Coordinates of C-alpha atoms in Angstrom, one line a residue:
X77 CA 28.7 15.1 -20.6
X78 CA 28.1 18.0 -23.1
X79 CA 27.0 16.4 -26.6
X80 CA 25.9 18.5 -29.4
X81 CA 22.9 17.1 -31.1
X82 CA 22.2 14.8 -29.1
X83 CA 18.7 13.3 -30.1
X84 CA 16.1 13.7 -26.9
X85 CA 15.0 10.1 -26.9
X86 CA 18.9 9.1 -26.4
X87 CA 18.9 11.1 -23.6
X88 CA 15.6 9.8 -22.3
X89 CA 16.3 6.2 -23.0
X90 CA 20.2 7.1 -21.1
X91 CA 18.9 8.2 -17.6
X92 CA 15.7 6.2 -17.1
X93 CA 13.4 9.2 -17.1
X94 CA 10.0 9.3 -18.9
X95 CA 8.6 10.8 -22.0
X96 CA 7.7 14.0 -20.5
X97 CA 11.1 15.1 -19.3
X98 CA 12.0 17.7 -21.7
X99 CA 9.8 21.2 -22.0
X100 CA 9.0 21.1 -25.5
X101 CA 10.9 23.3 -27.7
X102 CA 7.7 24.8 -29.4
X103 CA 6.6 26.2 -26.4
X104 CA 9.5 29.1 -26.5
X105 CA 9.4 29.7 -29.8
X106 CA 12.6 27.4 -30.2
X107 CA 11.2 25.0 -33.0
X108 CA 11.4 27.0 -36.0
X109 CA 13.5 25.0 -38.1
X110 CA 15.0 22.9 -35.9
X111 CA 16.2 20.1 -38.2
X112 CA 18.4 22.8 -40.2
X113 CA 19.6 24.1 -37.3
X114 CA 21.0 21.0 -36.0
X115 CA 23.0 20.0 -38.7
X116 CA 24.5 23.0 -39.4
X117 CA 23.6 23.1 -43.2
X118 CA 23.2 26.9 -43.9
X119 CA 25.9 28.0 -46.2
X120 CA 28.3 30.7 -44.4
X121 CA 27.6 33.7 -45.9
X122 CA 24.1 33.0 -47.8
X123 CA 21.2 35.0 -47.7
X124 CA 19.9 33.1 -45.0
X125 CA 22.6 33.2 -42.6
X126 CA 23.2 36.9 -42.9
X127 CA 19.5 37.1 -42.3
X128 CA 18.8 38.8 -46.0
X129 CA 16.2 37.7 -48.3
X130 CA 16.3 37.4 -52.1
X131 CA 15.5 40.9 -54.1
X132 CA 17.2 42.7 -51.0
X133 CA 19.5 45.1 -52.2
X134 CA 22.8 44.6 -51.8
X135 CA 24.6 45.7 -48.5
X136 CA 27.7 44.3 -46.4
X137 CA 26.1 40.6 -44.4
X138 CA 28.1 38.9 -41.6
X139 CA 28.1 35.2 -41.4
X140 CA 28.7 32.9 -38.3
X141 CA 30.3 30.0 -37.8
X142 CA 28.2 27.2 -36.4
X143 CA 27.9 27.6 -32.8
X144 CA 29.4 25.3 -29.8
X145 CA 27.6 24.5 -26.8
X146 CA 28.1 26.9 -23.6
X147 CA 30.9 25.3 -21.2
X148 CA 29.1 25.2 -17.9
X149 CA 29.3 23.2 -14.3
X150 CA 27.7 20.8 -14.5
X151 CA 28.3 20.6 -18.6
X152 CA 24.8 21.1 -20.3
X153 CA 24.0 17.2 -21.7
X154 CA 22.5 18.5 -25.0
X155 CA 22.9 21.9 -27.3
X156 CA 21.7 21.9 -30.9
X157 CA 24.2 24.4 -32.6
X158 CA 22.8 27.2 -34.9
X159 CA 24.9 30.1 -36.7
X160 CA 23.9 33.4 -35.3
X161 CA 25.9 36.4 -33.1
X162 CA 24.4 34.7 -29.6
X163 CA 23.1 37.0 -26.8
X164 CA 25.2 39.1 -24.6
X165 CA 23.5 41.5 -21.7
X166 CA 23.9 44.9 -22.1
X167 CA 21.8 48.1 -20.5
X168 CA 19.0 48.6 -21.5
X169 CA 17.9 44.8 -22.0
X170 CA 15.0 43.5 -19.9
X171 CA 13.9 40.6 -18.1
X172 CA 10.8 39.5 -18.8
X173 CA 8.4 36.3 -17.0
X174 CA 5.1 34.8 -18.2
X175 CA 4.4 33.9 -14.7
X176 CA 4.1 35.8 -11.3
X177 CA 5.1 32.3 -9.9
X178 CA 8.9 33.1 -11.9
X179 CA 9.1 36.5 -10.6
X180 CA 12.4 35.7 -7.9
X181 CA 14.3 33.9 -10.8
X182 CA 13.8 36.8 -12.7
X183 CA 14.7 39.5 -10.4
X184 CA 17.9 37.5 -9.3
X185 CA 19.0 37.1 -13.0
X186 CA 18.6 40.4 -13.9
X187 CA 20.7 41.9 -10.6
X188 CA 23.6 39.5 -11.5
X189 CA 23.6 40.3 -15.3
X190 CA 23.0 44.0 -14.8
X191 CA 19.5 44.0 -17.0
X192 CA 16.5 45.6 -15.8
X193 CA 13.7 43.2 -14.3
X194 CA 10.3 44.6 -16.3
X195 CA 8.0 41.8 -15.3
X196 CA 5.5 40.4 -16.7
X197 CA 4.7 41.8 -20.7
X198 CA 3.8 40.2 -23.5
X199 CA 5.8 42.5 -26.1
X200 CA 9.0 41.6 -27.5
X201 CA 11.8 43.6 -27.5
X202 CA 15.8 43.2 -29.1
X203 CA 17.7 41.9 -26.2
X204 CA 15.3 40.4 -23.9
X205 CA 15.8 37.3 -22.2
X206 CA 12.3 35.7 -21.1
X207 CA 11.6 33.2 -18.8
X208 CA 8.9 30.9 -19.5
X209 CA 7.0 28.7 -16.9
X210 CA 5.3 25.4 -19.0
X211 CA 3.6 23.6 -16.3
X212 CA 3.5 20.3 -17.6
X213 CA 2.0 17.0 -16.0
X214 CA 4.5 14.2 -16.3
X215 CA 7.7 16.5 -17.4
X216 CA 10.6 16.6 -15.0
X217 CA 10.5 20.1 -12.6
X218 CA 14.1 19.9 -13.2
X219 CA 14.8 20.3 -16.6
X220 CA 14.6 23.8 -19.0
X221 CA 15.3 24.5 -22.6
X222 CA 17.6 27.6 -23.2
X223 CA 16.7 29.2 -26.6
X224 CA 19.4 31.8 -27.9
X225 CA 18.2 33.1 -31.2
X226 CA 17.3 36.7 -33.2
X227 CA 18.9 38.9 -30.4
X228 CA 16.8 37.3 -27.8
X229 CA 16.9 34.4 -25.0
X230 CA 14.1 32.2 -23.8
X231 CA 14.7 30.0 -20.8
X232 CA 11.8 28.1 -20.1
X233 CA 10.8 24.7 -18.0
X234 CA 7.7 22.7 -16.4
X235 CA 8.9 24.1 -13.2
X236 CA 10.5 26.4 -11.4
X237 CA 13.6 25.2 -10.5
X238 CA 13.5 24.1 -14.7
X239 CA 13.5 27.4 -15.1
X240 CA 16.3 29.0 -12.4
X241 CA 18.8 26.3 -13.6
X242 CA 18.2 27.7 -17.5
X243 CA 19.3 31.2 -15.5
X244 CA 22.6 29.3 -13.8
X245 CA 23.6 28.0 -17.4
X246 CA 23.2 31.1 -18.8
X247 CA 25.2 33.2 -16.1
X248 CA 27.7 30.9 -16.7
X249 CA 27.7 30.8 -20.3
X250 CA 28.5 34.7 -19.8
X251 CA 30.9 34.7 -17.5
X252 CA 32.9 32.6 -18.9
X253 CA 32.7 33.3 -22.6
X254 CA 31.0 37.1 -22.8
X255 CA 28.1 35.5 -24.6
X256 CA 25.5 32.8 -24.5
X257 CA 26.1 30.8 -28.1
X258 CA 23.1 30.9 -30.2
X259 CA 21.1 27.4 -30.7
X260 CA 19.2 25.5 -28.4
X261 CA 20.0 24.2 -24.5
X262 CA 17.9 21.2 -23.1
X263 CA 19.1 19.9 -20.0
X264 CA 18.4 18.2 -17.2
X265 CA 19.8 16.4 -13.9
X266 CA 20.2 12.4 -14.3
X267 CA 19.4 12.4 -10.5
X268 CA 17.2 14.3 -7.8
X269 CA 19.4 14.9 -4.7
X270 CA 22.5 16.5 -5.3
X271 CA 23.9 17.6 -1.9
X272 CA 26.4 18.9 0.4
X273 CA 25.6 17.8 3.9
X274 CA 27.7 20.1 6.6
X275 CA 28.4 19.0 10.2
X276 CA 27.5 22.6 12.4
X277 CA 28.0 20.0 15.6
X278 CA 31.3 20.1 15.6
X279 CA 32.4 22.6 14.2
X280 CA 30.5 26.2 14.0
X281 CA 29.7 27.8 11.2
X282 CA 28.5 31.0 10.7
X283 CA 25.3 32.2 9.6
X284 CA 27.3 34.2 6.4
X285 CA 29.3 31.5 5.7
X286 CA 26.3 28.7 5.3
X287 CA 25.0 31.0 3.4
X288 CA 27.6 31.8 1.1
X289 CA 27.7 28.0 0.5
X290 CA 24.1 28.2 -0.3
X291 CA 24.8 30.5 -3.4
X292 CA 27.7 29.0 -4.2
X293 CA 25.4 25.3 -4.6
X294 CA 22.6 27.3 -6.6
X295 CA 24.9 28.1 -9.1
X296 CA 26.1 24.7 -9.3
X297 CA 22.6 23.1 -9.2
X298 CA 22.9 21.3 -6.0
X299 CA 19.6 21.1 -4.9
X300 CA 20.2 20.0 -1.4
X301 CA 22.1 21.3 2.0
X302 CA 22.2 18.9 5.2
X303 CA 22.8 20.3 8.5
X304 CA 24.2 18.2 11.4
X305 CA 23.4 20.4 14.1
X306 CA 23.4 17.6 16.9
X307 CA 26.1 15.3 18.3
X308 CA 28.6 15.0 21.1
X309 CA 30.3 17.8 20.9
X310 CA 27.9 20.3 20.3
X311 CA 24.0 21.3 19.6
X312 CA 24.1 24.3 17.3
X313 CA 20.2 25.5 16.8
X314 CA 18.3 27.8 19.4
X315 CA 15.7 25.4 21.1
X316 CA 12.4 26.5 22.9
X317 CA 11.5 22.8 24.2
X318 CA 14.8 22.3 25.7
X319 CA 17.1 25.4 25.7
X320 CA 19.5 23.8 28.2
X321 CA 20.8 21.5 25.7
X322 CA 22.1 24.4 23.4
X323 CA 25.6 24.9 22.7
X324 CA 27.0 28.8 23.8
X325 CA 28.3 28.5 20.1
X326 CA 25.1 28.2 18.1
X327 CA 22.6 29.5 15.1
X328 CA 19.6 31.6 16.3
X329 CA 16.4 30.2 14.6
X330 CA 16.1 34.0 12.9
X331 CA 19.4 33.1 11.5
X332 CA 18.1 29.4 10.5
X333 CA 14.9 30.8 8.8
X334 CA 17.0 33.3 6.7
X335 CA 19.5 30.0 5.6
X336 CA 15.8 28.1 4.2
X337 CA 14.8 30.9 2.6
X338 CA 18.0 31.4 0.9
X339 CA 18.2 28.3 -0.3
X340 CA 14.3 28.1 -0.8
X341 CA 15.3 30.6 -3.6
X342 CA 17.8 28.8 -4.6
X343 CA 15.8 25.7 -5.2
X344 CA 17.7 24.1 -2.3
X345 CA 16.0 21.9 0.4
X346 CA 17.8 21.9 3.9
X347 CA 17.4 18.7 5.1
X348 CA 17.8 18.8 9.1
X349 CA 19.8 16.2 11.1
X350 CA 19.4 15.2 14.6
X351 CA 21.1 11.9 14.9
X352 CA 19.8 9.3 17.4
X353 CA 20.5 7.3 19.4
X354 CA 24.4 7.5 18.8
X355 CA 25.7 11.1 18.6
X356 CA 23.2 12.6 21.4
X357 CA 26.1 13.6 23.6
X358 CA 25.2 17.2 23.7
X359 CA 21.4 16.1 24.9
X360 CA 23.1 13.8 27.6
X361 CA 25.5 16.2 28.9
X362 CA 21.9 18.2 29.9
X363 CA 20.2 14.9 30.9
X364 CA 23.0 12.9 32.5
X365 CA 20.2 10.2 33.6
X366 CA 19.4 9.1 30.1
X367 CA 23.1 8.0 29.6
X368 CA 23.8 4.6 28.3
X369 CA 25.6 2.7 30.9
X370 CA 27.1 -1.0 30.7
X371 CA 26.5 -3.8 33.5
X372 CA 29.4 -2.9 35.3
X373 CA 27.9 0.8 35.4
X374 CA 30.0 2.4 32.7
X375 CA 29.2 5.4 31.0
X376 CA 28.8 4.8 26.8
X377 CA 29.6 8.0 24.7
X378 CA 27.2 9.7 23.5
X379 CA 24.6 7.0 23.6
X380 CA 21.7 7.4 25.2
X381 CA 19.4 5.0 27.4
X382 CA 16.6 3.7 24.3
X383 CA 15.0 1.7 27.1
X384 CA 13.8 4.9 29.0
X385 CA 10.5 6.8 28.0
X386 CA 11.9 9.9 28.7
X387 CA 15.2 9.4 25.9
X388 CA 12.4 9.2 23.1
X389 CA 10.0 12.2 24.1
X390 CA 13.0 14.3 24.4
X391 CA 13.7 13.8 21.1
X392 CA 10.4 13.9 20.1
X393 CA 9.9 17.2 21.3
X394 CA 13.2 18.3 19.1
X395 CA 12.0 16.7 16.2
X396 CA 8.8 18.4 16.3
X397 CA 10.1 21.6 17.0
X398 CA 12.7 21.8 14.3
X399 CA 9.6 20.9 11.8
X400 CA 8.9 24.3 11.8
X401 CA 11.8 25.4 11.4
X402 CA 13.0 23.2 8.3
X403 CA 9.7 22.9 5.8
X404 CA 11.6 21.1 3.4
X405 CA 10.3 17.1 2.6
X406 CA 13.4 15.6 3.8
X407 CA 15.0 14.3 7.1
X408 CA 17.5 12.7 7.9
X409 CA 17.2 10.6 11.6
X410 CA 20.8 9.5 11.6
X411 CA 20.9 5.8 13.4
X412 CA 24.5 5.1 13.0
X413 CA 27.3 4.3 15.6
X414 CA 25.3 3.4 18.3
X415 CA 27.8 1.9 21.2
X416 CA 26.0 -0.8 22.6
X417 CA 26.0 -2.7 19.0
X418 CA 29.8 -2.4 19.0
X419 CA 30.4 -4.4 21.6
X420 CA 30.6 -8.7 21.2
X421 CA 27.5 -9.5 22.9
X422 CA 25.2 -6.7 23.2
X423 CA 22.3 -8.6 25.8
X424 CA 25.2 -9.5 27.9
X425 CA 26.8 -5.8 28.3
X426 CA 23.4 -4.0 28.1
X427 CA 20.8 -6.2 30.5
X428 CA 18.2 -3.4 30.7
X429 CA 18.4 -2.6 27.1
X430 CA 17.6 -6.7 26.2
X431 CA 15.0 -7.0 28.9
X432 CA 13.1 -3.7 26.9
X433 CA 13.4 -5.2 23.8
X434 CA 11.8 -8.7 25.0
X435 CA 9.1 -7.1 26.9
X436 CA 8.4 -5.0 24.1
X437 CA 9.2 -7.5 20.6
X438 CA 9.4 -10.9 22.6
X439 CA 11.2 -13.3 24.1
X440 CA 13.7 -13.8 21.2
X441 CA 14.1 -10.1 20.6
X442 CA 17.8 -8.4 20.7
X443 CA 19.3 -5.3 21.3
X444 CA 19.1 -4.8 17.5
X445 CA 15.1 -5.2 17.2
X446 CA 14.8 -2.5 20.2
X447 CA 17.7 0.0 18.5
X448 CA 15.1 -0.6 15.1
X449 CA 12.4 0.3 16.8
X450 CA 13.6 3.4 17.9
X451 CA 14.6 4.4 14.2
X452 CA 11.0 3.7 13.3
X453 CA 9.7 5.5 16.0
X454 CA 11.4 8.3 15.1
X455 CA 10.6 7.6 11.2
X456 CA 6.6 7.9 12.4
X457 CA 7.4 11.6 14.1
X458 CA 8.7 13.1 11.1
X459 CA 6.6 11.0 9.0
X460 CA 3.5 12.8 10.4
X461 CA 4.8 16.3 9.9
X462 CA 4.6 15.0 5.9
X463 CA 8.8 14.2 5.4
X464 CA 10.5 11.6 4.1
X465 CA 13.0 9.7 6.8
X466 CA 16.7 8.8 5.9
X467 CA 19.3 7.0 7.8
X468 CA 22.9 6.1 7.8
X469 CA 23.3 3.0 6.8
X470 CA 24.4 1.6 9.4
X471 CA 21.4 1.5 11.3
X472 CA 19.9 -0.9 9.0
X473 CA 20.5 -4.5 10.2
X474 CA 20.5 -8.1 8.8
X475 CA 17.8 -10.5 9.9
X476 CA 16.1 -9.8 13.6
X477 CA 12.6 -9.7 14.1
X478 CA 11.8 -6.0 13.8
X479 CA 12.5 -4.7 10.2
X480 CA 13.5 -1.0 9.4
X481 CA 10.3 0.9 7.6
X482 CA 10.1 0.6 4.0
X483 CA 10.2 4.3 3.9
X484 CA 13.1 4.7 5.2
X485 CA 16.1 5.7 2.6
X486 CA 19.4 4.7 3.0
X487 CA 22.7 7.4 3.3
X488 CA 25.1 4.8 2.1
X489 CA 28.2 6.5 3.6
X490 CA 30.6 2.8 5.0
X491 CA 31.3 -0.6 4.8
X492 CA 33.0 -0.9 7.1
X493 CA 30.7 -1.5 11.0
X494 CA 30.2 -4.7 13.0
X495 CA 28.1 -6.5 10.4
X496 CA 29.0 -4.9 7.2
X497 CA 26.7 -5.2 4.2
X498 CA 26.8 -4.9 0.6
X499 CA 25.5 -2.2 -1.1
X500 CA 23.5 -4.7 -3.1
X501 CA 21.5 -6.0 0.0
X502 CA 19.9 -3.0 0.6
X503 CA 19.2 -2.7 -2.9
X504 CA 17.6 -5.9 -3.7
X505 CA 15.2 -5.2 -0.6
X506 CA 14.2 -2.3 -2.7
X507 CA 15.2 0.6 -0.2
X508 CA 16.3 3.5 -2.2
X509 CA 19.7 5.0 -1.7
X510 CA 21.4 8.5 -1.5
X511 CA 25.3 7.8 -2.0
X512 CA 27.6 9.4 0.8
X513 CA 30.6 6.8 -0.4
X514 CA 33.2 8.0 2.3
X515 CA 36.3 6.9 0.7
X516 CA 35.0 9.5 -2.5
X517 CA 33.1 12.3 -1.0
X518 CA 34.4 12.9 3.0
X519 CA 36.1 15.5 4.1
X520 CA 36.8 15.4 8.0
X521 CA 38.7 18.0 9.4
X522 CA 42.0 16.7 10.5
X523 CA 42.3 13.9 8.7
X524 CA 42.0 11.0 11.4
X525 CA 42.1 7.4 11.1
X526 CA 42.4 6.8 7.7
X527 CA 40.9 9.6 5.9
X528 CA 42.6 12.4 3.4
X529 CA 40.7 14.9 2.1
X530 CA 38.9 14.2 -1.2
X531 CA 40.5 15.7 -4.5
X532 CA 38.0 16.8 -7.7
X533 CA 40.2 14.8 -9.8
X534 CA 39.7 11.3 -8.3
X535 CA 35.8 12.4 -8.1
X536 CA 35.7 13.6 -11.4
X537 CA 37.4 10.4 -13.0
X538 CA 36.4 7.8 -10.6
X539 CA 33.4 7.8 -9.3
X540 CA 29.6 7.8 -10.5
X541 CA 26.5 7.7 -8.1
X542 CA 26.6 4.1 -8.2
X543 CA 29.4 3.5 -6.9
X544 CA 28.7 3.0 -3.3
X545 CA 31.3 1.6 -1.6
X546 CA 34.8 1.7 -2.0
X547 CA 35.9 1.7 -5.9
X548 CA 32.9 -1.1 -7.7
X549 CA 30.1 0.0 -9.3
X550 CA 26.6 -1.7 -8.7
X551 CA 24.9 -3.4 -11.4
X552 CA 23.2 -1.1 -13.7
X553 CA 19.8 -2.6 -12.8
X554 CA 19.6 -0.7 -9.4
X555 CA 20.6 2.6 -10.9
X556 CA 16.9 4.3 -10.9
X557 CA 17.1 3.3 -6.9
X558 CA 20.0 5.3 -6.5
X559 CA 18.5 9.1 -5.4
X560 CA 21.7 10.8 -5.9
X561 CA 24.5 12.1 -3.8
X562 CA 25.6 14.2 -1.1
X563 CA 29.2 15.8 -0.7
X564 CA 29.8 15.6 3.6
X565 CA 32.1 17.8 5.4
X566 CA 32.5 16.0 9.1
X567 CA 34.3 18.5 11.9
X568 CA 36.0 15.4 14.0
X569 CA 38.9 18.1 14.7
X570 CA 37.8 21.2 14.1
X571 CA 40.2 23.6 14.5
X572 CA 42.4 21.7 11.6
X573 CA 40.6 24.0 9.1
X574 CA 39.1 27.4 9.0
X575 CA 35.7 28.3 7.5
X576 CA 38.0 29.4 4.6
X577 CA 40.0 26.6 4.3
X578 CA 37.0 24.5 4.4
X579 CA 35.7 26.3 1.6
X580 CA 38.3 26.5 -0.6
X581 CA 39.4 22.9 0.1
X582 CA 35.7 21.8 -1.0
X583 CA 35.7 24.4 -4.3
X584 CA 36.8 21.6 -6.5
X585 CA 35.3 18.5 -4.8
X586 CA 32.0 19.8 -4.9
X587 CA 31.8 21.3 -9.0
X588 CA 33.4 16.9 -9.6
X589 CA 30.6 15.9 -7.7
X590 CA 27.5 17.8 -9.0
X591 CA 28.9 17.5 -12.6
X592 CA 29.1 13.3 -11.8
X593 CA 24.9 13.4 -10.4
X594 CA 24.0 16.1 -13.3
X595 CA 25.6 13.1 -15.5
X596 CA 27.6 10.0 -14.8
X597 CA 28.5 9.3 -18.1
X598 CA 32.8 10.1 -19.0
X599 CA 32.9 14.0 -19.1
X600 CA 34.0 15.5 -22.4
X601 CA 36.3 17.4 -20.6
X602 CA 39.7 16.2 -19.1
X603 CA 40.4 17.1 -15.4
X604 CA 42.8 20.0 -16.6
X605 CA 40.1 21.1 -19.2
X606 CA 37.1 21.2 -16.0
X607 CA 39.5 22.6 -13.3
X608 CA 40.5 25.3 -16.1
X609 CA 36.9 26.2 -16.8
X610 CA 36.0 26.0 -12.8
X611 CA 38.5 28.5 -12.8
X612 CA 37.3 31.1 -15.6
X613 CA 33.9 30.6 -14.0
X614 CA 35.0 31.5 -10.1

């Protein structure tokens, strides 16, 4: 929600962050008489304004009309309006950085504004725009100010993904208007994960296209890409552990690496998915002898045997692998849809599975505690290369003797399994929650059962990060629990779309989504105004 003037400690006091969020204004130079400025007071057409001084001799001044914040996606949450031309690019103009560590911000900036990257100097000079890095203990790494005054532009921030965001607003504010409005831009995200999680199972993407999506989510200050490169239908990532489980169809890990460090510039984590132990039905197709099968012998889709030794080192060795492939601090273990929970009584279709999970949790243990234990098996693998485990929530069960990690975050995506919970129950056991809400933020190819692809609009007016599941908001109390979001595209019939369909179909989904986890509050814009603006932007 864009809101001129709006006083810092509101803002601060609004989204549950501390004290040290904002990068103080005095640091770029932007506090020189910031209580004027805000209210707008300087007569149109004084000395002042025109940027005279008394005794001057008289010559032709300009006056401005007070400024109006920039119109960006997601809207900037607070602008302090001054009078003054603003800042345009224009040859000759330089890019400028205080820090070596800012050095890739300000070589992208520059290319996409057509200024010339000079960097690091300590002169001033009319036109430059300066990025600033204020490393700051406490302050969130998130959030920038954007100072547009005297000719000049200062984007600085505790961090630098502050500081890249303060480039995004400004590229916008430029594209879509010619000029960045003079005044003062402080900003930040009200949540931490902003996402789009893409199933490469599938359906294959290519390498160009991922990473088209990649820029396309910098500029909108997404700050997270999933990949679901594991499930029945396909396994999409070179392997050198086990190389007979790879799809013909797949991404080379040259072409993986080149995806991070895209997005690494971009400030984007890639957060890797290998779901177990539902989904593994390109592992079993390799390793037909770890397949799940029912007392009368039955083969279960894409379930694999969690009573065998050999199902978890093979994903062992894929997890480990892949953590050198995927630095980021994130992973995401899957745990949903497992088929031998779906059935009425598990112990009675599944013998061996009930007899591993007595022998192993005792003698009143249940297919559940063993199907837990594998998740937190799996949590301690990636929890030793130094990442953070998440899992569908459906994987989390109530009661049993074996309790899911602590660690463990919840991807809220249904409510609709075998033993549905509340949103609230995970909550209350403190478990912290990225929102997937699949009636908002889905988009399977095809359409089955009962989905339709999202639309921006019911997004945009509708839904807020914590609204989990279905159309109800949780209580307010459990909002700083609530990580953030991820848009999911899911390719359950994959030839329903194209790679450009996809993306086009997603265009307006995902600017209603990051604009609803940059701020929940009621956008100042109406869904005309937004999908207007998205379109002036590109």
């Amino acid at each position: 929600m864009a809101v001129v003037a709006l006083t810092a400690a509101a803002l601060v006091a609004g989204t549950g962050v501390g004290l040290g969020l904002w990068a103080s204004a005095g640091d770029d130079g932007a506090s020189g008489g910031p209580a004027a400025a805000s209210t707008g007071e300087r007569a149109e057409g004084s000395d002042e304004a025109a940027g005279t001084t008394p005794g001057d001799s008289p010559s032709p001044t300009r006056s401005y009309p007070l400024s109006k914040a920039p119109r960006t996606i997601p809207a900037v949450r607070e602008h302090t309006a001054e009078r003054g031309p603003g800042w345009r690019p224009a040859r000759g103009h330089r890019v400028v950085v205080d820090d070596p560590a800012l050095a890739d911000e300000g070589r992208l900036i520059a290319g996409e504004l057509g200024l010339t990257y000079a960097g690091e100097k300590d002169d001033e000079k009319a036109g430059d725009l300066r990025l600033v890095l204020n490393r700051g203990a406490g302050a969130n790494p998130e959030s920038y100010t954007m100072t547009v005054r005297g000719g000049r532009v200062t984007v600085s921030g505790p961090g630098e993904a502050g500081v890249f965001y303060g480039t995004r607003t400004l590229k916008q504010a430029v594209k879509g208007a010619g000029t960045a409005p003079e005044g003062v831009v402080r900003d930040a995200p009200a949540k931490p994960r902003r996402g789009l999680s893409l199933d490469i199972a599938r359906k294959h993407y290519t390498a160009d296209w991922i990473e088209d999506r990649i820029r396309e989510l910098g500029d909108l200050k997404f700050n997270e890409l999933g990949l679901h490169f594991s499930d029945d239908q396909g396994f999409r990532i070179e392997s050198d552990s086990h190389p007979e489980v790879v799809s013909r169809e797949h991404l080379t890990k040259a072409q993986v690496k080149r995806i991070v460090d895209l997005a690494r510039s971009r400030h984007i984590t890639v957060v890797p998915e290998i779901d177990s132990p539902g989904h593994l039905g390109a592992v079993i197709a390799a390793h037909p002898d770890l397949q799940l099968r029912n007392t009368g012998g039955g083969a279960v889709r894409g379930a694999i045997d969690i009573s065998k030794e050999k199902s978890a080192r093979i994903v062992d060795d894929l997890l480990e692998e892949y953590a050198g492939l995927f630095p980021g601090s994130q992973w995401h273990l899957g745990g949903d849809e497992y088929q031998a929970l779906v059935v009425s009584d598990p112990e009675a279709s599944f013998p061996g599975l009930a007899a591993a999970a007595r022998e192993r949790y005792g003698s009143g243990a249940t297919v559940e505690d063993l199907t837990t234990g594998w998740l937190n098996d799996r949590a301690a693998t990636v929890r030793a290369k130094g990442r953070t485990p998440r899992a569908w929530n459906d994987g989390f069960f109530r009661g049993g003797s074996v309790k899911a990690a602590e660690d463990i975050q919840v991807a809220y995506w249904t409510g609709k399994e075998i033993g549905a919970r509340q949103p609230v129950e995970y909550l209350a056991e403190g478990r912290k929650v990225v929102n997937y809400n699949d009636e908002f933020l889905y988009y399977v190819l095809g359409e089955p059962l009962t989905f339709t692809y999202p639309t921006g609009q019911r997004i945009y007016e509708q839904w807020t990060p914590r609204v989990l599941r279905g159309t109800t908001a949780v209580p307010e109390r459990y909002d700083a629990q609530i990580l953030g979001g991820s848009f999911a595209i899911w390719g359950d019939l994959p030839r329903a779309q194209t790679q450009e369909q996809v993306a086009a179909g997603i265009r307006m989904p995902l600017r209603a989504t990051v604009q609803k986890l940059w701020d929940p509050g009621r956008p100042e814009l109406s869904w005309t105004e937004f999908r207007a603006l998205a379109d002036r932007l590109g």
